[in-house]
Amino acid sequence: MMNQRTPRAGSAAALATLCGALFPIAANAADQQLDPIVVTATRQATRANELTSDVSVITREEIDQAGQSTLEQLLSRQPGVQYTANGGPGTNSGVFIRGASSNQSIVLIDGQRISSATTGSAALARIPLDQIDRIEILRGPASSLYGADAIGGVIQIFTRKGEGPARLNASTGYGTYGTTDTTVGISGGTDLVSYSVQAGYLDTGSFNAIHDKANIYYNPDDDGYRNSNLSANFSVRPAAGQEIGVNLLASDGTNRYDSNDFGARGAGQNFTADQLVESYSLYSRNRINQAWTSTLRVGTSTDASKGYAGNVREYTIRTDADLASWQNDIVLPVGEALLAAEYTKQKVSGSTDYTVSERTIRSLLGGWNANIEKHRLQFNLRRDDNSQFGAETTGSASYGYQFAPDWRGHVSYGTAFRAPTFNELYFPAGNFFSGGNPDLKPEQAKNIELGANWERGDHRASLVVYNNDVTDLIEFRPPTYAPVNVSKALLRGATLTYDGRFSEWGVGVVVDLLDPRNDEDGPNNGNRLARRSDQQMSSYISRKLGDWDLRGEWQLVGNRYDDPANTKLLGGYGLVNLYADYRLQRDWTLFARANNIFDKYYETIDNYATAGANVFVGVRYAPK
């Protein structure tokens, strides 16, 4: 779906010359560590400091240092991201990007969207960190690039690729709650082929997901989780500028959870949920001539769940999505154009009888971006024709200006929308619920953003201010609890970040101020949206000391309300995490991570427990 060619040569050369002249010692390290190549913000490979959008990148080194943390916890330490979870690893969870709900943001794996068409959310809890090479986070509406649901932003996950001589890699460790996590893989590549295969297995006893003994779902057992996962990537380049490849990720996990099943049969039962998340794609990237590169991609993604009470199956639900795209990147006399067409077919199946079980989306999009001396511009326009509710057109425009070698700023405006899910449209009536509403309209969003960036050597700082006005929000209202387009929300905020290097020291801090308000005419007008904190801070300090790498993290999260009426207050919390690794030999590393070292008890959802103080120790083999 995305073109990952070399970024614009003129801009990269000018950047390298400038940084090399001003900071001859630190320039190369700064370019590699703090100005990575980013694909998600434009769908074309671009250096991060040439963008007119708010983007961050999580590298493989940061993922290695995450230890036993889940993907959602790792994301929550990034600018503009918060998370919630119904207990420990593998349980239902979600992330809020700039206050937008989990079904108002898109998750991609190697350019292909994954999500459940019934809930609208991606199963982040089932994606293992061991399979990930890097993560790009684009904050702000992006429907003009990616279509429905990109109101809050886009998270793109890139699985591991291969290059250079064939090499094995492996990692294994053991920690609190009887946690074991093991991965092994092989990768390599030449000018002709590249390949990578990674397999992993995680097993944890975890902890009791529900904290309150008075809760009707409470069951005094540990709600464990296990996961088997596999990723594979292969590409061949028969000639210069010609590449054919395949991407694969499969994750199959089972977790236990507490429930009373609304009946006597639930008492004392062990409830389990199996969930399979898969993404497969085949692509052909071809340089037609010096100015035109074409990328064809076809693929499929699956999100399939089964629930059991004891040995009795309670439910099945499955989403299958077939995807095809053709993207064309065209170098113009000024800037670069993007022209693309996409086709998606979603189908749901299982134990729930939906009156409509599939839909198609046909999309056309175009864009243009350019660097003209000190000016940076990006324009995008997209039209999505959905077989359920018709066509939606979204657009975005952004402008950036390099005020000085150290300073640049940007301003942007964009629109976005969220498509109603199959549950919202067609879920059958029953148990005080009148059923879905097939007349629902998409949710709409309009966002304006201002940003300023400062860069000097290997130091970076930024300030971004945004205002996202969301209308036609879908809400389940009593007494019938039928979903209707009645709500409005205003997502306003500011994010301040700093990241820098001082010789062997590294320091970073992120401060998020968020005002996620209900803006409807009704009893909840002016209330804070549920489960969003209005302030959050994440920071770290690291130190390289010979063969040692040391890192400390401090995260502060303000209080939140668990309900739209703002009657159930969840207290704020602070977490301190520590990481250390020691290089035993050139390719062998002993590592340890301690999370929540002061054993802070906190909740992201009312009554659902979180992990106390926990430690994970392991060894990693990774040839350089």
GROMACS .gro file of C-alpha atoms in nm, residues 298-476:
model
  179
  298VAL     CA    1  -0.341  -0.760  -0.264
  299GLY     CA    2  -0.402  -0.918   0.072
  300THR     CA    3  -0.640  -1.041   0.337
  301SER     CA    4  -0.675  -0.991   0.711
  302THR     CA    5  -0.869  -1.192   0.969
  303ASP     CA    6  -0.989  -1.125   1.322
  304ALA     CA    7  -1.159  -1.438   1.460
  305SER     CA    8  -1.274  -1.498   1.820
  306LYS     CA    9  -1.431  -1.787   2.009
  307GLY     CA   10  -1.553  -1.778   2.368
  308TYR     CA   11  -1.601  -2.075   2.603
  309ALA     CA   12  -1.763  -2.135   2.943
  310GLY     CA   13  -1.586  -2.443   3.070
  311ASN     CA   14  -1.585  -2.671   2.765
  312VAL     CA   15  -1.901  -2.520   2.614
  313ARG     CA   16  -1.862  -2.277   2.327
  314GLU     CA   17  -2.052  -1.955   2.398
  315TYR     CA   18  -1.994  -1.753   2.082
  316THR     CA   19  -1.793  -1.717   1.761
  317ILE     CA   20  -1.733  -1.399   1.565
  318ARG     CA   21  -1.510  -1.349   1.264
  319THR     CA   22  -1.413  -1.064   1.033
  320ASP     CA   23  -1.247  -1.134   0.698
  321ALA     CA   24  -1.128  -0.841   0.488
  322ASP     CA   25  -0.996  -0.870   0.133
  323LEU     CA   26  -0.791  -0.574   0.017
  324ALA     CA   27  -0.642  -0.456  -0.312
  325SER     CA   28  -0.462  -0.130  -0.388
  326TRP     CA   29  -0.269   0.033  -0.670
  327GLN     CA   30  -0.050   0.328  -0.573
  328ASN     CA   31   0.142   0.546  -0.818
  329ASP     CA   32   0.417   0.784  -0.708
  330ILE     CA   33   0.508   1.039  -0.974
  331VAL     CA   34   0.800   1.280  -0.952
  332LEU     CA   35   0.694   1.618  -1.092
  333PRO     CA   36   0.901   1.922  -1.188
  334VAL     CA   37   0.794   2.055  -0.849
  335GLY     CA   38   0.725   1.801  -0.576
  336GLU     CA   39   0.581   1.451  -0.598
  337ALA     CA   40   0.227   1.333  -0.675
  338LEU     CA   41   0.036   1.040  -0.529
  339LEU     CA   42  -0.247   0.868  -0.717
  340ALA     CA   43  -0.409   0.551  -0.583
  341ALA     CA   44  -0.715   0.328  -0.603
  342GLU     CA   45  -0.824   0.081  -0.334
  343TYR     CA   46  -1.086  -0.189  -0.293
  344THR     CA   47  -1.193  -0.350   0.035
  345LYS     CA   48  -1.450  -0.621   0.103
  346GLN     CA   49  -1.543  -0.693   0.465
  347LYS     CA   50  -1.742  -0.997   0.571
  348VAL     CA   51  -1.859  -1.097   0.919
  349SER     CA   52  -1.970  -1.444   1.027
  350GLY     CA   53  -2.026  -1.645   1.343
  351SER     CA   54  -2.296  -1.716   1.600
  352THR     CA   55  -2.459  -1.372   1.567
  353ASP     CA   56  -2.712  -1.346   1.285
  354TYR     CA   57  -2.661  -1.008   1.114
  355THR     CA   58  -2.922  -0.903   0.858
  356VAL     CA   59  -2.636  -0.776   0.639
  357SER     CA   60  -2.304  -0.957   0.668
  358GLU     CA   61  -2.073  -0.793   0.414
  359ARG     CA   62  -1.986  -0.459   0.258
  360THR     CA   63  -1.749  -0.319  -0.002
  361ILE     CA   64  -1.552   0.006  -0.009
  362ARG     CA   65  -1.413   0.151  -0.330
  363SER     CA   66  -1.170   0.438  -0.292
  364LEU     CA   67  -0.979   0.690  -0.503
  365LEU     CA   68  -0.717   0.925  -0.360
  366GLY     CA   69  -0.470   1.181  -0.478
  367GLY     CA   70  -0.203   1.391  -0.317
  368TRP     CA   71   0.088   1.624  -0.373
  369ASN     CA   72   0.375   1.719  -0.148
  370ALA     CA   73   0.681   1.933  -0.206
  371ASN     CA   74   0.977   2.108  -0.048
  372ILE     CA   75   1.038   2.445  -0.215
  373GLU     CA   76   1.334   2.617  -0.054
  374LYS     CA   77   1.205   2.694   0.297
  375HIS     CA   78   0.846   2.594   0.221
  376ARG     CA   79   0.688   2.250   0.273
  377LEU     CA   80   0.345   2.164   0.141
  378GLN     CA   81   0.115   1.863   0.144
  379PHE     CA   82  -0.236   1.825  -0.001
  380ASN     CA   83  -0.452   1.512  -0.006
  381LEU     CA   84  -0.802   1.432  -0.127
  382ARG     CA   85  -0.988   1.100  -0.100
  383ARG     CA   86  -1.331   0.963  -0.185
  384ASP     CA   87  -1.463   0.641  -0.028
  385ASP     CA   88  -1.776   0.478  -0.169
  386ASN     CA   89  -1.924   0.241   0.094
  387SER     CA   90  -2.197  -0.001  -0.009
  388GLN     CA   91  -2.375   0.053   0.325
  389PHE     CA   92  -2.404   0.430   0.353
  390GLY     CA   93  -2.278   0.587   0.030
  391ALA     CA   94  -1.982   0.811  -0.044
  392GLU     CA   95  -1.763   1.025   0.181
  393THR     CA   96  -1.504   1.278   0.063
  394THR     CA   97  -1.222   1.392   0.293
  395GLY     CA   98  -0.931   1.627   0.242
  396SER     CA   99  -0.633   1.780   0.415
  397ALA     CA  100  -0.390   2.065   0.356
  398SER     CA  101  -0.075   2.148   0.548
  399TYR     CA  102   0.199   2.405   0.518
  400GLY     CA  103   0.539   2.416   0.684
  401TYR     CA  104   0.810   2.679   0.691
  402GLN     CA  105   1.179   2.658   0.791
  403PHE     CA  106   1.224   2.981   0.984
  404ALA     CA  107   1.590   2.915   1.063
  405PRO     CA  108   1.830   2.618   1.056
  406ASP     CA  109   1.704   2.523   1.405
  407TRP     CA  110   1.337   2.615   1.374
  408ARG     CA  111   1.044   2.508   1.162
  409GLY     CA  112   0.667   2.530   1.201
  410HIS     CA  113   0.355   2.394   1.040
  411VAL     CA  114  -0.018   2.453   1.020
  412SER     CA  115  -0.271   2.200   0.892
  413TYR     CA  116  -0.641   2.141   0.842
  414GLY     CA  117  -0.803   1.805   0.776
  415THR     CA  118  -1.136   1.624   0.776
  416ALA     CA  119  -1.206   1.263   0.871
  417PHE     CA  120  -1.490   1.020   0.935
  418ARG     CA  121  -1.568   0.692   1.110
  419ALA     CA  122  -1.785   0.426   0.948
  420PRO     CA  123  -2.056   0.264   1.165
  421THR     CA  124  -1.967  -0.091   1.266
  422PHE     CA  125  -2.174  -0.401   1.191
  423ASN     CA  126  -2.274  -0.413   1.560
  424GLU     CA  127  -2.401  -0.055   1.545
  425LEU     CA  128  -2.586  -0.116   1.219
  426TYR     CA  129  -2.724  -0.468   1.239
  427PHE     CA  130  -2.681  -0.630   1.582
  428PRO     CA  131  -3.004  -0.825   1.656
  429ALA     CA  132  -3.246  -0.702   1.921
  430GLY     CA  133  -3.282  -0.867   2.261
  431ASN     CA  134  -3.236  -0.825   2.639
  432PHE     CA  135  -3.358  -0.462   2.663
  433PHE     CA  136  -3.170  -0.374   2.343
  434SER     CA  137  -3.376  -0.277   2.039
  435GLY     CA  138  -3.100  -0.380   1.797
  436GLY     CA  139  -2.877  -0.199   1.552
  437ASN     CA  140  -2.973   0.104   1.347
  438PRO     CA  141  -2.919   0.062   0.969
  439ASP     CA  142  -2.986   0.435   0.915
  440LEU     CA  143  -2.675   0.550   1.101
  441LYS     CA  144  -2.453   0.809   0.936
  442PRO     CA  145  -2.072   0.815   0.963
  443GLU     CA  146  -1.915   1.022   1.239
  444GLN     CA  147  -1.745   1.338   1.110
  445ALA     CA  148  -1.439   1.533   1.227
  446LYS     CA  149  -1.269   1.863   1.142
  447ASN     CA  150  -0.923   1.930   1.283
  448ILE     CA  151  -0.691   2.229   1.283
  449GLU     CA  152  -0.334   2.200   1.411
  450LEU     CA  153  -0.036   2.425   1.477
  451GLY     CA  154   0.314   2.297   1.546
  452ALA     CA  155   0.667   2.422   1.606
  453ASN     CA  156   0.989   2.216   1.603
  454TRP     CA  157   1.339   2.298   1.724
  455GLU     CA  158   1.638   2.086   1.620
  456ARG     CA  159   2.004   2.129   1.704
  457GLY     CA  160   2.248   1.844   1.664
  458ASP     CA  161   2.108   1.548   1.850
  459HIS     CA  162   1.849   1.750   2.043
  460ARG     CA  163   1.484   1.780   1.938
  461ALA     CA  164   1.188   1.966   2.088
  462SER     CA  165   0.837   2.029   1.961
  463LEU     CA  166   0.507   2.187   2.058
  464VAL     CA  167   0.181   2.090   1.885
  465VAL     CA  168  -0.161   2.243   1.955
  466TYR     CA  169  -0.477   2.094   1.803
  467ASN     CA  170  -0.856   2.132   1.797
  468ASN     CA  171  -1.064   1.840   1.664
  469ASP     CA  172  -1.440   1.898   1.635
  470VAL     CA  173  -1.625   1.564   1.609
  471THR     CA  174  -1.996   1.550   1.517
  472ASP     CA  175  -2.263   1.284   1.455
  473LEU     CA  176  -2.106   1.065   1.724
  474ILE     CA  177  -2.285   0.735   1.763
  475GLU     CA  178  -2.426   0.669   2.109
  476PHE     CA  179  -2.638   0.392   2.266
   0.00000   0.00000   0.00000
